[in-house]
Amino acid sequence: MQVARHVVCALSGGVDSAVAALLLRRRGYQVTGVFMKNWDSLDEHGVCTADRDCEDAYRVCQILDIPFHQVSYVKEYWNDVFSDFLSEYEKGRTPNPDIVCNKHIKFSCFFHYAVDNLGADAVATGHYARTSLEDEEVFQQKHIKRPEGLFRNRFEVRNAVKLLQAADSFKDQTFFLSQVSQDALRRTLFPLGGLTKDFVKKIAAENRLHHVLQKKESMGICFVGKRNFENFILQAPRTDHPALYRDLLRTSRVHWIAEEPPAALVRDKMMECHFRFRHQMALVPCVLTLNQDGTVWVTAVKAVRALAPGQFAVFYKGDECLGSGKILRLGPSAYILQKGKSKSRVSTEGPSDGLGGGPGLGPTL
């Protein structure tokens, strides 16, 4: 008799991860729930929200009759996620701690704990995303330590697993998974990848999971502290001011989900694709230019609003999330370019009668 495959499911105390664990149970897997404590915070009543979430996750495990574990990554979260967040913030950048948390905590610390300590055959989360592997293929893989160094690719015998957008395009969370490693992705299941949020809520309601239905959606950290946006807003005459629009940026070295840049980009040094720098924003057509150091220039087909250093540019080709890079530099704004064109026009036209006084010919301030 075949032993049931063991899947360790990350539980947040919310509806998505609860239904993910339920669906895994229905598929006949041996499921273990794990709650990660990453942060110590109190709500307005002085109650630790992490403790409340932990209780909700434990109750899910009781209802589903599966083992429950709790792990603390408060120290790791501070060192690998929050310190980076503060550092970026101090530099005036706009960081995204949720992407960094998935990379270092959920798909590194938790992943290795599940595999090495709990003997998981695979891990699962409640993210709305899919991969190119069927469930059966996830379990058929054997872990092979690959050669390191320059000639590693000569020994590769496996095809890269692709990260694909969820069926529910509005809830798709591949943006937040764009820095996840290939090794972790190969052994990850996303049970909600083909479902809509409304259907997930319906499943929860029909399976005694009402306590997680009543909770507010988790919004991540977003921003901490105060920022003096007021002075800036007062200087922009309207929200579509050209100073807010840019069509060029440069990223850090890109993390490619497949570990290597797309073949077309390597071959031609340029490639058409799409990108976004905020979750749920419309995908923007762009051209990538690959630099020798692994960074890329991103040229948007038309200028986009509110690009900021520190954000992640996340790249897509069709349904596939290719990976992401942190935005380090921005090209000139549409406002600067317009001023440049205006000055150029003035200098080339010149005063027609030698007396000046025409439009745009006064002294430069």
Short mmCIF file of C-alpha atoms in Angstrom, two decimals:
data_model
loop_
_atom_site.label_atom_id
_atom_site.label_comp_id
_atom_site.label_asym_id
_atom_site.label_seq_id
_atom_site.Cartn_x
_atom_site.Cartn_y
_atom_site.Cartn_z
CA MET A 1 0.00 0.00 0.00
CA GLN A 2 1.39 3.38 -1.04
CA VAL A 3 2.08 5.82 1.78
CA ALA A 4 0.13 9.08 1.44
CA ARG A 5 2.23 11.94 0.13
CA HIS A 6 3.03 14.48 2.82
CA VAL A 7 2.23 18.13 2.08
CA VAL A 8 3.03 20.85 4.60
CA CYS A 9 0.67 23.80 4.16
CA ALA A 10 1.48 27.30 5.42
CA LEU A 11 -1.50 28.59 7.42
CA SER A 12 -1.92 32.31 8.09
CA GLY A 13 -5.21 32.13 9.97
CA GLY A 14 -7.02 33.47 6.90
CA VAL A 15 -9.55 31.96 4.50
CA ASP A 16 -7.23 31.33 1.54
CA SER A 17 -4.68 29.14 3.34
CA ALA A 18 -7.49 27.36 5.23
CA VAL A 19 -9.22 26.36 2.00
CA ALA A 20 -5.86 25.38 0.47
CA ALA A 21 -5.34 22.89 3.34
CA LEU A 22 -8.91 21.62 2.97
CA LEU A 23 -8.48 20.96 -0.76
CA LEU A 24 -5.22 19.10 -0.15
CA ARG A 25 -7.01 16.86 2.37
CA ARG A 26 -9.71 16.17 -0.20
CA ARG A 27 -7.06 15.07 -2.68
CA GLY A 28 -5.95 12.40 -0.23
CA TYR A 29 -2.67 13.91 0.88
CA GLN A 30 -1.28 13.67 4.40
CA VAL A 31 -1.46 17.35 5.37
CA THR A 32 0.33 19.22 8.15
CA GLY A 33 -0.48 22.86 8.95
CA VAL A 34 2.25 25.30 9.97
CA PHE A 35 1.73 28.81 11.29
CA MET A 36 4.67 31.22 10.91
CA LYS A 37 5.06 33.99 13.45
CA ASN A 38 7.04 36.69 11.65
CA TRP A 39 6.11 39.81 13.59
CA ASP A 40 5.15 40.95 17.08
CA SER A 41 2.42 43.55 16.80
CA LEU A 42 -0.53 44.73 18.89
CA ASP A 43 -3.90 45.88 17.61
CA GLU A 44 -5.78 48.92 18.93
CA HIS A 45 -6.93 46.88 21.95
CA GLY A 46 -3.41 45.80 22.90
CA VAL A 47 -3.93 42.23 21.67
CA CYS A 48 -1.12 40.51 19.74
CA THR A 49 -2.55 39.98 16.26
CA ALA A 50 -0.09 37.16 15.55
CA ASP A 51 -1.43 35.21 18.56
CA ARG A 52 -4.98 35.66 17.32
CA ASP A 53 -4.01 34.51 13.81
CA CYS A 54 -2.22 31.52 15.34
CA GLU A 55 -5.37 30.53 17.23
CA ASP A 56 -7.40 30.77 14.03
CA ALA A 57 -4.87 28.60 12.19
CA TYR A 58 -4.92 26.04 15.01
CA ARG A 59 -8.72 25.93 14.86
CA VAL A 60 -8.51 25.24 11.09
CA CYS A 61 -6.28 22.25 11.82
CA GLN A 62 -8.75 21.00 14.45
CA ILE A 63 -11.65 21.23 12.00
CA LEU A 64 -9.68 19.47 9.26
CA ASP A 65 -8.19 16.96 11.72
CA ILE A 66 -4.58 17.59 10.69
CA PRO A 67 -1.41 18.14 12.78
CA PHE A 68 -0.50 21.71 13.69
CA HIS A 69 2.94 23.29 14.16
CA GLN A 70 4.00 26.81 14.99
CA VAL A 71 7.40 28.28 14.08
CA SER A 72 8.87 31.69 14.85
CA TYR A 73 10.81 33.59 12.22
CA VAL A 74 10.69 36.94 14.00
CA LYS A 75 14.50 37.19 14.05
CA GLU A 76 14.87 36.10 10.42
CA TYR A 77 12.11 38.49 9.36
CA TRP A 78 13.83 41.37 11.11
CA ASN A 79 17.25 40.59 9.60
CA ASP A 80 16.22 39.67 6.05
CA VAL A 81 13.01 41.64 5.46
CA PHE A 82 12.38 44.51 7.85
CA SER A 83 15.99 45.75 8.01
CA ASP A 84 16.01 45.89 4.21
CA PHE A 85 12.67 47.73 4.34
CA LEU A 86 14.07 50.34 6.76
CA SER A 87 17.25 50.75 4.75
CA GLU A 88 15.33 51.35 1.53
CA TYR A 89 12.92 53.68 3.29
CA GLU A 90 15.77 55.77 4.72
CA LYS A 91 17.15 56.16 1.19
CA GLY A 92 13.83 57.61 0.07
CA ARG A 93 12.88 54.50 -1.88
CA THR A 94 9.57 52.63 -1.98
CA PRO A 95 10.26 49.05 -0.84
CA ASN A 96 7.96 46.02 -1.13
CA PRO A 97 8.45 43.83 1.97
CA ASP A 98 5.88 41.24 0.82
CA ILE A 99 8.04 40.18 -2.14
CA VAL A 100 11.14 39.99 0.08
CA CYS A 101 9.22 38.05 2.77
CA ASN A 102 8.14 35.40 0.28
CA LYS A 103 11.71 35.04 -0.95
CA HIS A 104 13.46 34.77 2.43
CA ILE A 105 10.82 33.53 4.86
CA LYS A 106 8.01 31.54 3.22
CA PHE A 107 9.98 29.98 0.38
CA SER A 108 13.29 29.62 2.18
CA CYS A 109 12.97 29.32 5.99
CA PHE A 110 9.53 27.68 5.93
CA PHE A 111 10.33 25.59 2.85
CA HIS A 112 13.48 24.10 4.39
CA TYR A 113 11.75 23.54 7.73
CA ALA A 114 8.93 21.64 6.00
CA VAL A 115 11.27 19.49 3.91
CA ASP A 116 14.15 18.94 6.37
CA ASN A 117 12.33 18.89 9.73
CA LEU A 118 8.85 17.64 8.88
CA GLY A 119 9.78 15.38 5.96
CA ALA A 120 7.47 17.08 3.47
CA ASP A 121 7.25 15.77 -0.08
CA ALA A 122 5.92 19.19 -1.08
CA VAL A 123 4.78 22.48 0.47
CA ALA A 124 1.64 24.46 -0.24
CA THR A 125 0.38 28.00 0.32
CA GLY A 126 -2.87 29.87 -0.22
CA HIS A 127 -1.43 32.11 -2.95
CA TYR A 128 -3.45 32.63 -6.11
CA ALA A 129 -0.88 31.35 -8.61
CA ARG A 130 -0.09 28.28 -10.70
CA THR A 131 3.01 26.46 -11.94
CA SER A 132 3.68 24.51 -15.12
CA LEU A 133 3.80 21.25 -13.13
CA GLU A 134 0.82 19.02 -12.48
CA ASP A 135 0.53 17.80 -8.87
CA GLU A 136 1.69 14.33 -9.90
CA GLU A 137 4.85 15.75 -11.47
CA VAL A 138 5.73 17.63 -8.25
CA PHE A 139 5.93 14.34 -6.34
CA GLN A 140 7.78 12.42 -9.07
CA GLN A 141 10.85 14.65 -8.84
CA LYS A 142 13.94 13.51 -7.04
CA HIS A 143 16.14 16.12 -5.42
CA ILE A 144 19.52 16.12 -7.18
CA LYS A 145 22.31 18.36 -5.95
CA ARG A 146 23.54 20.22 -8.99
CA PRO A 147 27.15 21.11 -9.80
CA GLU A 148 28.09 24.67 -8.95
CA GLY A 149 30.14 27.04 -11.04
CA LEU A 150 30.61 28.05 -14.64
CA PHE A 151 29.62 24.79 -16.33
CA ARG A 152 26.62 23.99 -14.17
CA ASN A 153 24.19 24.23 -17.11
CA ARG A 154 25.95 21.47 -19.01
CA PHE A 155 24.78 19.05 -16.35
CA GLU A 156 21.19 20.30 -16.13
CA VAL A 157 18.77 17.47 -16.82
CA ARG A 158 15.58 19.20 -15.81
CA ASN A 159 13.35 21.74 -17.48
CA ALA A 160 12.68 24.91 -15.52
CA VAL A 161 9.31 25.09 -13.78
CA LYS A 162 7.31 28.12 -14.85
CA LEU A 163 5.38 30.42 -12.53
CA LEU A 164 1.99 31.12 -14.13
CA GLN A 165 -0.74 33.61 -13.36
CA ALA A 166 -3.85 32.42 -11.52
CA ALA A 167 -7.19 31.83 -13.22
CA ASP A 168 -8.61 34.74 -11.19
CA SER A 169 -6.63 37.56 -12.79
CA PHE A 170 -7.81 40.11 -10.22
CA LYS A 171 -6.55 38.00 -7.30
CA ASP A 172 -3.38 36.76 -9.08
CA GLN A 173 -0.41 36.98 -6.69
CA THR A 174 2.51 36.06 -8.95
CA PHE A 175 3.72 39.64 -8.43
CA PHE A 176 4.55 38.73 -4.81
CA LEU A 177 6.17 35.43 -5.85
CA SER A 178 8.50 36.92 -8.46
CA GLN A 179 11.65 36.41 -6.35
CA VAL A 180 10.97 32.79 -5.35
CA SER A 181 13.73 30.27 -6.11
CA GLN A 182 13.38 27.55 -8.73
CA ASP A 183 14.18 24.84 -6.17
CA ALA A 184 11.31 25.91 -3.90
CA LEU A 185 8.88 26.40 -6.78
CA ARG A 186 9.53 22.85 -8.03
CA ARG A 187 8.11 21.40 -4.82
CA THR A 188 5.26 23.84 -4.22
CA LEU A 189 1.53 23.34 -4.74
CA PHE A 190 -0.90 26.23 -5.17
CA PRO A 191 -4.34 24.64 -4.59
CA LEU A 192 -6.19 27.93 -5.26
CA GLY A 193 -4.54 28.61 -8.63
CA GLY A 194 -7.60 27.67 -10.66
CA LEU A 195 -10.26 29.16 -8.36
CA THR A 196 -11.92 32.53 -7.89
CA LYS A 197 -12.00 34.26 -4.53
CA ASP A 198 -15.80 34.01 -4.37
CA PHE A 199 -15.64 30.25 -4.89
CA VAL A 200 -12.98 29.92 -2.17
CA LYS A 201 -15.27 31.75 0.27
CA LYS A 202 -18.13 29.43 -0.73
CA ILE A 203 -15.98 26.37 0.01
CA ALA A 204 -15.06 27.79 3.42
CA ALA A 205 -18.70 28.52 4.27
CA GLU A 206 -19.74 24.97 3.36
CA ASN A 207 -17.01 23.35 5.45
CA ARG A 208 -17.34 24.86 8.92
CA LEU A 209 -14.59 27.45 8.36
CA HIS A 210 -16.79 30.44 9.24
CA HIS A 211 -14.28 31.86 11.71
CA VAL A 212 -11.78 32.64 8.93
CA LEU A 213 -14.47 34.10 6.67
CA GLN A 214 -15.14 36.91 9.12
CA LYS A 215 -11.56 38.19 9.08
CA LYS A 216 -10.33 41.19 7.13
CA GLU A 217 -8.01 40.63 4.18
CA SER A 218 -4.32 40.75 5.04
CA MET A 219 -2.71 43.83 3.48
CA GLY A 220 0.96 43.20 4.34
CA ILE A 221 3.11 45.92 5.93
CA CYS A 222 2.96 48.46 3.08
CA PHE A 223 4.39 51.50 4.87
CA VAL A 224 5.65 52.25 8.36
CA GLY A 225 6.07 55.71 9.85
CA LYS A 226 5.30 59.13 8.40
CA ARG A 227 6.40 60.55 5.13
CA ASN A 228 6.02 64.20 4.15
CA PHE A 229 4.01 63.63 0.98
CA GLU A 230 1.96 66.77 1.65
CA ASN A 231 4.59 69.23 0.45
CA PHE A 232 5.12 67.15 -2.68
CA ILE A 233 1.41 66.93 -3.44
CA LEU A 234 1.06 70.71 -3.04
CA GLN A 235 3.74 71.18 -5.77
CA ALA A 236 1.90 68.94 -8.35
CA PRO A 237 -0.97 70.96 -10.02
CA ARG A 238 -2.84 67.73 -10.73
CA THR A 239 -2.31 64.00 -10.36
CA ASP A 240 -1.49 63.55 -14.04
CA HIS A 241 1.31 66.12 -14.00
CA PRO A 242 4.06 65.11 -16.49
CA ALA A 243 6.64 65.13 -13.66
CA LEU A 244 5.02 61.89 -12.45
CA TYR A 245 5.47 60.03 -15.76
CA ARG A 246 8.51 58.13 -17.01
CA ASP A 247 9.16 55.54 -19.68
CA LEU A 248 12.66 54.33 -18.74
CA LEU A 249 14.13 52.55 -15.72
CA ARG A 250 17.06 50.35 -14.77
CA THR A 251 16.78 47.42 -12.37
CA SER A 252 19.19 45.56 -10.14
CA ARG A 253 20.37 42.14 -11.32
CA VAL A 254 17.16 40.38 -12.29
CA HIS A 255 16.00 37.27 -10.44
CA TRP A 256 14.75 35.00 -13.21
CA ILE A 257 12.33 32.30 -12.06
CA ALA A 258 13.97 29.91 -14.52
CA GLU A 259 17.41 30.86 -13.07
CA GLU A 260 18.62 32.09 -16.47
CA PRO A 261 17.36 34.98 -18.65
CA PRO A 262 14.96 34.01 -21.48
CA ALA A 263 16.80 32.61 -24.50
CA ALA A 264 15.51 35.39 -26.78
CA LEU A 265 16.88 38.05 -24.42
CA VAL A 266 20.29 36.34 -24.25
CA ARG A 267 20.41 35.95 -28.00
CA ASP A 268 19.22 39.40 -29.08
CA LYS A 269 20.07 41.39 -25.91
CA MET A 270 16.55 42.85 -26.29
CA MET A 271 13.08 41.38 -25.82
CA GLU A 272 9.47 42.54 -25.84
CA CYS A 273 7.37 41.62 -22.80
CA HIS A 274 5.16 43.25 -20.15
CA PHE A 275 5.85 44.51 -16.65
CA ARG A 276 4.11 45.91 -13.59
CA PHE A 277 5.51 47.54 -10.47
CA ARG A 278 2.36 47.39 -8.31
CA HIS A 279 0.10 44.46 -7.55
CA GLN A 280 -3.10 44.49 -9.65
CA MET A 281 -1.99 47.33 -11.93
CA ALA A 282 -2.50 46.73 -15.65
CA LEU A 283 0.45 45.11 -17.40
CA VAL A 284 2.56 47.60 -19.35
CA PRO A 285 4.13 46.63 -22.72
CA CYS A 286 7.88 47.20 -22.67
CA VAL A 287 11.24 46.32 -24.21
CA LEU A 288 13.98 44.84 -22.02
CA THR A 289 17.64 45.49 -22.78
CA LEU A 290 20.02 43.07 -21.07
CA ASN A 291 23.24 44.44 -19.59
CA GLN A 292 26.41 42.39 -19.04
CA ASP A 293 26.02 42.52 -15.25
CA GLY A 294 22.55 40.93 -15.36
CA THR A 295 20.68 44.20 -14.83
CA VAL A 296 18.14 45.35 -17.42
CA TRP A 297 16.94 48.61 -18.90
CA VAL A 298 13.16 48.68 -19.19
CA THR A 299 11.67 50.93 -21.87
CA ALA A 300 7.90 51.23 -21.56
CA VAL A 301 5.95 51.63 -24.80
CA LYS A 302 4.31 54.68 -23.23
CA ALA A 303 5.19 56.62 -20.09
CA VAL A 304 3.79 55.24 -16.82
CA ARG A 305 2.82 57.10 -13.68
CA ALA A 306 4.51 56.99 -10.26
CA LEU A 307 7.55 54.79 -10.86
CA ALA A 308 9.81 54.88 -7.82
CA PRO A 309 13.23 53.43 -6.91
CA GLY A 310 12.95 50.51 -4.51
CA GLN A 311 9.86 49.05 -6.15
CA PHE A 312 10.16 45.76 -8.03
CA ALA A 313 9.63 45.64 -11.77
CA VAL A 314 7.98 42.26 -12.37
CA PHE A 315 8.15 40.84 -15.89
CA TYR A 316 5.58 38.76 -17.78
CA LYS A 317 5.40 36.95 -21.11
CA GLY A 318 1.83 35.87 -21.72
CA ASP A 319 0.63 34.05 -18.58
CA GLU A 320 4.17 33.40 -17.37
CA CYS A 321 5.82 35.47 -14.64
CA LEU A 322 9.48 35.60 -15.71
CA GLY A 323 10.93 37.16 -12.55
CA SER A 324 11.73 40.61 -11.21
CA GLY A 325 14.38 43.18 -10.44
CA LYS A 326 14.44 46.07 -7.98
CA ILE A 327 14.18 49.49 -9.62
CA LEU A 328 17.43 51.38 -9.01
CA ARG A 329 17.39 54.24 -11.52
CA LEU A 330 14.76 56.18 -13.43
CA GLY A 331 15.00 57.93 -16.76
CA PRO A 332 13.97 61.59 -17.12
CA SER A 333 10.33 62.46 -16.48
CA ALA A 334 7.98 63.54 -19.23
CA TYR A 335 8.11 67.03 -17.69
CA ILE A 336 11.91 67.25 -18.01
CA LEU A 337 11.74 65.94 -21.58
CA GLN A 338 9.09 68.52 -22.47
CA LYS A 339 11.23 71.30 -20.97
CA GLY A 340 14.20 70.04 -22.95
CA LYS A 341 12.22 70.06 -26.20
CA SER A 342 10.92 73.54 -25.43
CA LYS A 343 14.43 74.91 -24.81
CA SER A 344 15.72 73.22 -27.93
CA ARG A 345 12.93 74.76 -30.00
CA VAL A 346 13.66 78.23 -28.60
CA SER A 347 17.39 78.02 -29.29
CA THR A 348 16.95 76.81 -32.86
CA GLU A 349 14.23 79.34 -33.76
CA GLY A 350 15.90 82.43 -32.25
CA PRO A 351 14.47 86.00 -32.37
CA SER A 352 13.27 86.77 -35.88
CA ASP A 353 13.71 90.57 -35.70
CA GLY A 354 16.63 90.84 -33.34
CA LEU A 355 14.50 92.62 -30.73
CA GLY A 356 13.24 89.68 -28.71
CA GLY A 357 10.02 89.89 -26.80
CA GLY A 358 8.30 87.00 -28.66
CA PRO A 359 6.64 84.08 -26.84
CA GLY A 360 9.13 82.05 -24.88
CA LEU A 361 12.03 84.45 -25.61
CA GLY A 362 12.29 86.14 -22.23
CA PRO A 363 15.27 85.61 -19.89
CA THR A 364 15.89 82.09 -18.62
CA LEU A 365 15.36 81.77 -14.85
#
